[in-house]
Amino acid sequence: MSIRNTQINLSRRGLLKFSAGAIGTGVLTVGLSSNLLAAEKKAPAAPAEDEINPDKALQELLDGNDRFVKSKRRNPHQTRSRLVEVAKGQKPFASVLGCADSRVPSEIVFDQGLGDLFVCRVAGNIATPEEIGSLEFGSLVLGTKVIMVVGHEKCGAVDAAIKGAQVPGQIGSLLEAIKPSVESSKGKSGDRLENACKANILAQIEKLKSSTVLSELIKAEKLKIVGGYYDLDTGRISLVN
């Protein structure tokens, strides 16, 4: 074999290694339409999961929460075989943008298991650029069919924003992101904190919908974005419109 042929083969090997690494880390280097096709063709999934649509995905979340509330959890997809299965690849059916509050763990309150949910959690369930990017990846590349923004009763971050709390470090950045919702909910009848929490959920939904990636998926009827409000006392999640 000539030196030139050896160099070509080595270059090809290097290209293959680079491509594999890029795919493995979710590097998106082509246009939106190409990504949509790639996501559909390459994402690993069980046949039943391929058939799910946004409405069915939302209903699965609500059904799981209903089981949780009624103490009838099935604890699905939590076996050793499921662990081995999803180690080979993931195709979660839903994404959740939730508060980091320790009392609202998504997999538990929706009665789901390994590989079912793509979860982003941050205090105040705010849609930061990083959270939006993560959810774009979850929907475009992994194929989640619904994104639920989940706020909750007595949210400490929203309460602090209402009170104008003086906080150290980067905590203030969270409160600044919530303040517009506090303002927009002023004057409404009912509990002020609950009103602000729900307004914040709706505000974060609008931020997500401003993403060109997510908006294109919504237009193509491949994605739905909804809001949910979690009751700490009952465990019930109600839709917020």
mmCIF file of N, CA, C and O in Angstrom, residues 10 25 45-46 48 84 94 98 111 126 128-130 134 139 152 161 177-179 181 213 218:
data_model
loop_
_atom_site.group_PDB
_atom_site.id
_atom_site.type_symbol
_atom_site.label_atom_id
_atom_site.label_comp_id
_atom_site.label_asym_id
_atom_site.label_seq_id
_atom_site.Cartn_x
_atom_site.Cartn_y
_atom_site.Cartn_z
ATOM 1 N N LEU A 10 -6.309 6.715 6.671
ATOM 2 C CA LEU A 10 -6.254 7.306 8.003
ATOM 3 C C LEU A 10 -7.193 8.495 8.097
ATOM 4 O O LEU A 10 -7.853 8.716 9.104
ATOM 5 N N THR A 25 -22.524 13.520 20.901
ATOM 6 C CA THR A 25 -22.674 14.691 21.765
ATOM 7 C C THR A 25 -23.787 15.612 21.296
ATOM 8 O O THR A 25 -24.010 16.665 21.864
ATOM 9 N N ALA A 45 -35.790 3.768 19.019
ATOM 10 C CA ALA A 45 -37.066 3.747 19.723
ATOM 11 C C ALA A 45 -37.757 2.414 19.528
ATOM 12 O O ALA A 45 -37.559 1.730 18.522
ATOM 13 N N ALA A 46 -38.584 2.065 20.488
ATOM 14 C CA ALA A 46 -39.439 0.896 20.330
ATOM 15 C C ALA A 46 -40.566 1.254 19.382
ATOM 16 O O ALA A 46 -40.994 2.400 19.322
ATOM 17 N N ALA A 48 -43.753 0.912 19.414
ATOM 18 C CA ALA A 48 -44.930 1.541 20.032
ATOM 19 C C ALA A 48 -44.689 3.007 20.291
ATOM 20 O O ALA A 48 -45.586 3.836 20.175
ATOM 21 N N VAL A 84 -30.704 -1.668 30.913
ATOM 22 C CA VAL A 84 -29.844 -2.151 29.829
ATOM 23 C C VAL A 84 -30.345 -1.626 28.479
ATOM 24 O O VAL A 84 -29.559 -1.225 27.618
ATOM 25 N N ALA A 94 -41.709 12.666 26.408
ATOM 26 C CA ALA A 94 -42.105 13.990 26.886
ATOM 27 C C ALA A 94 -40.933 14.703 27.543
ATOM 28 O O ALA A 94 -40.027 14.058 28.082
ATOM 29 N N GLY A 98 -39.296 21.969 34.825
ATOM 30 C CA GLY A 98 -39.875 22.067 36.147
ATOM 31 C C GLY A 98 -39.026 22.851 37.114
ATOM 32 O O GLY A 98 -37.864 23.168 36.844
ATOM 33 N N ASP A 111 -45.368 9.291 37.386
ATOM 34 C CA ASP A 111 -45.289 7.827 37.379
ATOM 35 C C ASP A 111 -44.642 7.310 36.096
ATOM 36 O O ASP A 111 -45.236 6.524 35.346
ATOM 37 N N ILE A 126 -37.894 28.594 35.085
ATOM 38 C CA ILE A 126 -37.742 29.644 34.075
ATOM 39 C C ILE A 126 -37.008 29.115 32.841
ATOM 40 O O ILE A 126 -36.143 28.246 32.937
ATOM 41 N N THR A 128 -34.432 29.725 30.661
ATOM 42 C CA THR A 128 -33.179 30.412 30.344
ATOM 43 C C THR A 128 -32.708 29.942 28.971
ATOM 44 O O THR A 128 -33.201 28.934 28.438
ATOM 45 N N PRO A 129 -31.742 30.628 28.363
ATOM 46 C CA PRO A 129 -31.207 30.150 27.074
ATOM 47 C C PRO A 129 -30.723 28.710 27.141
ATOM 48 O O PRO A 129 -30.929 27.929 26.206
ATOM 49 N N GLU A 130 -30.109 28.354 28.268
ATOM 50 C CA GLU A 130 -29.602 26.987 28.414
ATOM 51 C C GLU A 130 -30.739 25.972 28.495
ATOM 52 O O GLU A 130 -30.653 24.879 27.925
ATOM 53 N N SER A 134 -31.620 23.070 25.747
ATOM 54 C CA SER A 134 -31.778 21.676 26.162
ATOM 55 C C SER A 134 -33.103 21.104 25.663
ATOM 56 O O SER A 134 -33.163 19.972 25.162
ATOM 57 N N SER A 139 -36.552 17.829 21.972
ATOM 58 C CA SER A 139 -37.648 17.705 21.019
ATOM 59 C C SER A 139 -37.166 17.384 19.607
ATOM 60 O O SER A 139 -37.706 16.496 18.936
ATOM 61 N N HIS A 152 -45.469 25.236 40.633
ATOM 62 C CA HIS A 152 -46.117 24.574 41.761
ATOM 63 C C HIS A 152 -46.590 25.551 42.836
ATOM 64 O O HIS A 152 -46.152 26.707 42.906
ATOM 65 N N ALA A 161 -39.759 36.865 44.520
ATOM 66 C CA ALA A 161 -39.900 37.921 43.509
ATOM 67 C C ALA A 161 -41.028 38.875 43.870
ATOM 68 O O ALA A 161 -40.922 40.097 43.678
ATOM 69 N N ALA A 177 -36.028 37.191 36.315
ATOM 70 C CA ALA A 177 -36.747 36.513 35.236
ATOM 71 C C ALA A 177 -38.219 36.303 35.569
ATOM 72 O O ALA A 177 -39.064 36.187 34.676
ATOM 73 N N ILE A 178 -38.533 36.286 36.862
ATOM 74 C CA ILE A 178 -39.905 36.039 37.308
ATOM 75 C C ILE A 178 -40.698 37.331 37.488
ATOM 76 O O ILE A 178 -41.934 37.347 37.381
ATOM 77 N N LYS A 179 -40.011 38.450 37.736
ATOM 78 C CA LYS A 179 -40.681 39.719 38.033
ATOM 79 C C LYS A 179 -41.739 40.145 37.011
ATOM 80 O O LYS A 179 -42.806 40.649 37.398
ATOM 81 N N SER A 181 -43.808 38.401 35.403
ATOM 82 C CA SER A 181 -45.030 37.633 35.682
ATOM 83 C C SER A 181 -45.718 38.131 36.942
ATOM 84 O O SER A 181 -46.955 38.130 37.034
ATOM 85 N N VAL A 213 -36.732 26.686 16.563
ATOM 86 C CA VAL A 213 -36.706 25.224 16.505
ATOM 87 C C VAL A 213 -38.026 24.653 17.001
ATOM 88 O O VAL A 213 -38.661 23.817 16.337
ATOM 89 N N ILE A 218 -43.891 22.728 16.331
ATOM 90 C CA ILE A 218 -45.310 22.936 16.640
ATOM 91 C C ILE A 218 -46.108 23.069 15.344
ATOM 92 O O ILE A 218 -47.174 22.466 15.188
#
